[in-house]
Amino acid sequence: MSAYDENESKFMRKAKENPFVPVGMAGFFAIVGYRLMKMKSRGDTKMSVHLIHMRVAAQGFVVGAMTVGVLYSMYKEYIVKPREEQKALEKK
C-alpha cells in the first residue's frame, strides 16, 4: 500500500509542476477513444491507414500540449518571476 501512495503523490507532484502533462494525457486518451469508436464507420479506409491517422492525431495533441506547457513554464520563469523579484526589491 505504501508504494501505491508514493506513486500517487509523485504523479500529483508532477502534475502540479507541469499542469499540461495531465492535459496531454487526457487529450491522448480522448482522441484514441474517439477514433476507436469511429472505426466502426470507417467505410473503405484500410485499418492500417485509420490507425496511422489515429496515432498522428494523438501524438500531435500531445506535442501541442507539451509545447504549450514549455511556453507556460518559460513565461512563469522569465516574465512573472522577475516581476515579483522587482516588486520585492521596490518594497524594501
Coordinates of N, CA and C in Angstrom, one line a residue:
M1 N 0.8 -1.2 0.0 CA 0.0 0.0 0.0 C 0.9 1.3 0.0
S2 N 2.0 1.2 0.6 CA 2.9 2.3 0.6 C 3.4 2.7 -0.7
A3 N 3.8 1.8 -1.6 CA 4.3 2.1 -2.9 C 3.2 2.8 -3.7
Y4 N 1.9 2.4 -3.6 CA 0.8 3.0 -4.3 C 0.7 4.5 -3.9
D5 N 0.8 4.8 -2.6 CA 0.7 6.1 -2.1 C 1.9 7.0 -2.7
E6 N 3.1 6.4 -2.7 CA 4.2 7.1 -3.3 C 4.0 7.4 -4.7
N7 N 3.5 6.5 -5.5 CA 3.3 6.7 -6.9 C 2.2 7.8 -7.1
E8 N 1.2 7.7 -6.3 CA 0.1 8.7 -6.5 C 0.6 10.1 -6.1
S9 N 1.4 10.2 -5.1 CA 1.9 11.5 -4.7 C 2.9 12.0 -5.7
K10 N 3.7 11.1 -6.3 CA 4.6 11.5 -7.3 C 3.9 12.1 -8.6
F11 N 2.8 11.4 -9.0 CA 2.0 11.9 -10.1 C 1.4 13.2 -9.8
M12 N 0.9 13.4 -8.6 CA 0.3 14.7 -8.2 C 1.3 15.8 -8.2
R13 N 2.5 15.5 -7.7 CA 3.6 16.5 -7.7 C 4.0 16.9 -9.1
K14 N 4.1 15.9 -10.0 CA 4.5 16.2 -11.4 C 3.4 17.0 -12.0
A15 N 2.1 16.7 -11.7 CA 1.0 17.4 -12.3 C 1.0 18.9 -11.9
K16 N 1.4 19.1 -10.6 CA 1.4 20.5 -10.1 C 2.6 21.2 -10.8
E17 N 3.7 20.6 -11.0 CA 4.9 21.2 -11.6 C 4.6 21.5 -13.1
N18 N 4.0 20.6 -13.8 CA 3.7 20.7 -15.2 C 2.3 20.4 -15.4
P19 N 1.4 21.5 -15.4 CA 0.0 21.2 -15.5 C -0.5 20.7 -16.8
F20 N 0.3 20.8 -17.8 CA -0.1 20.4 -19.2 C 0.1 18.9 -19.4
V21 N 0.8 18.2 -18.5 CA 1.0 16.8 -18.6 C -0.3 16.0 -18.5
P22 N -1.1 16.3 -17.5 CA -2.4 15.6 -17.5 C -3.3 16.0 -18.6
V23 N -3.2 17.3 -19.1 CA -4.0 17.7 -20.2 C -3.6 16.9 -21.5
G24 N -2.3 16.7 -21.7 CA -1.8 15.9 -22.8 C -2.3 14.5 -22.7
M25 N -2.2 13.9 -21.5 CA -2.6 12.5 -21.4 C -4.1 12.4 -21.6
A26 N -4.9 13.3 -21.1 CA -6.3 13.2 -21.3 C -6.7 13.4 -22.7
G27 N -6.1 14.3 -23.4 CA -6.3 14.5 -24.8 C -5.9 13.3 -25.7
F28 N -4.8 12.7 -25.3 CA -4.4 11.5 -26.0 C -5.4 10.4 -25.9
F29 N -5.9 10.1 -24.6 CA -6.9 9.1 -24.4 C -8.2 9.4 -25.1
A30 N -8.6 10.7 -25.1 CA -9.8 11.1 -25.7 C -9.8 10.9 -27.2
I31 N -8.7 11.3 -27.8 CA -8.5 11.1 -29.3 C -8.5 9.6 -29.6
V32 N -7.8 8.8 -28.9 CA -7.7 7.4 -29.2 C -9.1 6.8 -29.0
G33 N -9.8 7.1 -27.9 CA -11.2 6.6 -27.7 C -12.1 7.0 -28.8
Y34 N -12.1 8.2 -29.2 CA -13.0 8.7 -30.3 C -12.7 8.0 -31.6
R35 N -11.4 7.9 -31.9 CA -11.0 7.2 -33.2 C -11.4 5.7 -33.1
L36 N -11.3 5.1 -32.0 CA -11.6 3.7 -31.9 C -13.1 3.5 -32.1
M37 N -13.9 4.4 -31.5 CA -15.4 4.4 -31.7 C -15.7 4.6 -33.2
K38 N -15.0 5.5 -33.8 CA -15.2 5.9 -35.2 C -14.8 4.8 -36.2
M39 N -14.0 3.9 -35.7 CA -13.5 2.8 -36.5 C -14.7 2.0 -37.2
K40 N -15.8 1.9 -36.5 CA -16.9 1.1 -37.0 C -17.4 1.7 -38.3
S41 N -17.4 3.0 -38.5 CA -17.9 3.6 -39.7 C -16.8 4.1 -40.6
R42 N -15.7 3.4 -40.7 CA -14.6 3.9 -41.4 C -14.7 3.7 -42.9
G43 N -15.7 2.9 -43.4 CA -16.0 2.8 -44.8 C -15.0 1.9 -45.5
D44 N -14.5 2.4 -46.6 CA -13.5 1.7 -47.4 C -12.0 1.9 -46.9
T45 N -11.8 2.7 -45.9 CA -10.5 3.0 -45.4 C -9.9 1.8 -44.8
K46 N -8.6 1.5 -45.2 CA -7.9 0.3 -44.6 C -7.7 0.6 -43.1
M47 N -7.6 -0.5 -42.4 CA -7.4 -0.5 -41.0 C -6.1 0.2 -40.7
S48 N -5.0 -0.1 -41.4 CA -3.7 0.5 -41.1 C -3.7 2.0 -41.3
V49 N -4.4 2.5 -42.3 CA -4.5 3.9 -42.6 C -5.2 4.6 -41.4
H50 N -6.3 4.0 -41.0 CA -7.1 4.5 -39.9 C -6.3 4.6 -38.6
L51 N -5.5 3.5 -38.3 CA -4.7 3.5 -37.1 C -3.6 4.5 -37.2
I52 N -3.0 4.7 -38.4 CA -1.9 5.7 -38.6 C -2.5 7.1 -38.3
H53 N -3.7 7.4 -38.9 CA -4.3 8.7 -38.6 C -4.6 8.9 -37.2
M54 N -5.0 7.9 -36.5 CA -5.3 8.0 -35.0 C -4.0 8.3 -34.3
R55 N -3.0 7.6 -34.6 CA -1.7 7.8 -33.9 C -1.2 9.2 -34.2
V56 N -1.2 9.7 -35.4 CA -0.7 11.0 -35.7 C -1.6 12.1 -35.0
A57 N -2.9 11.9 -34.9 CA -3.7 12.9 -34.2 C -3.4 12.9 -32.7
A58 N -3.2 11.7 -32.2 CA -3.0 11.7 -30.7 C -1.6 12.2 -30.4
Q59 N -0.6 11.9 -31.2 CA 0.8 12.4 -31.0 C 0.8 13.9 -31.2
G60 N 0.1 14.4 -32.2 CA 0.0 15.8 -32.4 C -0.5 16.6 -31.3
F61 N -1.6 16.0 -30.6 CA -2.2 16.7 -29.5 C -1.2 16.7 -28.3
V62 N -0.5 15.6 -28.1 CA 0.5 15.5 -27.0 C 1.6 16.5 -27.2
V63 N 2.1 16.6 -28.5 CA 3.2 17.5 -28.8 C 2.7 19.0 -28.6
G64 N 1.5 19.2 -29.0 CA 1.0 20.6 -28.8 C 0.8 20.9 -27.3
A65 N 0.4 20.0 -26.5 CA 0.2 20.2 -25.1 C 1.6 20.4 -24.4
M66 N 2.6 19.6 -24.9 CA 4.0 19.8 -24.4 C 4.5 21.2 -24.7
T67 N 4.3 21.6 -26.0 CA 4.7 22.9 -26.4 C 4.1 24.1 -25.6
V68 N 2.8 24.0 -25.4 CA 2.1 25.0 -24.6 C 2.7 24.9 -23.1
G69 N 2.9 23.8 -22.6 CA 3.5 23.6 -21.3 C 4.8 24.3 -21.1
V70 N 5.7 24.1 -22.1 CA 7.0 24.7 -22.1 C 6.9 26.2 -22.2
L71 N 6.0 26.7 -23.1 CA 5.8 28.1 -23.2 C 5.3 28.7 -21.9
Y72 N 4.4 28.0 -21.2 CA 3.9 28.5 -19.9 C 5.0 28.5 -18.9
S73 N 5.8 27.5 -18.8 CA 6.9 27.5 -17.8 C 7.9 28.5 -18.1
M74 N 8.2 28.8 -19.4 CA 9.1 29.9 -19.7 C 8.5 31.2 -19.3
Y75 N 7.2 31.4 -19.5 CA 6.5 32.6 -19.1 C 6.6 32.8 -17.6
K76 N 6.4 31.8 -16.9 CA 6.5 31.9 -15.4 C 7.9 32.2 -15.0
E77 N 8.9 31.6 -15.6 CA 10.3 31.7 -15.2 C 10.9 33.1 -15.6
Y78 N 10.6 33.5 -16.8 CA 11.3 34.7 -17.3 C 10.5 36.0 -17.3
I79 N 9.2 35.9 -17.1 CA 8.4 37.1 -17.0 C 7.8 37.4 -15.7
V80 N 7.1 36.3 -15.1 CA 6.4 36.5 -13.8 C 7.4 36.6 -12.7
K81 N 8.4 35.7 -12.7 CA 9.4 35.7 -11.6 C 10.2 37.0 -11.5
P82 N 10.7 37.5 -12.6 CA 11.4 38.8 -12.5 C 10.5 40.0 -12.0
R83 N 9.3 39.9 -12.4 CA 8.3 41.0 -11.9 C 8.2 40.9 -10.4
E84 N 8.0 39.7 -9.9 CA 7.8 39.5 -8.5 C 9.1 39.9 -7.7
E85 N 10.3 39.6 -8.3 CA 11.5 40.0 -7.7 C 11.7 41.5 -7.7
Q86 N 11.3 42.1 -8.8 CA 11.3 43.6 -8.9 C 10.4 44.2 -7.8
K87 N 9.2 43.7 -7.7 CA 8.3 44.3 -6.7 C 8.8 44.1 -5.3
A88 N 9.5 42.9 -5.0 CA 10.0 42.7 -3.7 C 11.1 43.7 -3.4
L89 N 12.0 44.0 -4.4 CA 13.0 45.0 -4.2 C 12.5 46.4 -4.0
E90 N 11.4 46.7 -4.7 CA 10.8 48.0 -4.5 C 10.2 48.2 -3.1
K91 N 9.7 47.2 -2.5 CA 9.1 47.2 -1.2 C 10.1 47.4 -0.1
K92 N 11.3 47.0 -0.4 CA 12.4 47.1 0.7 C 12.8 48.5 0.9

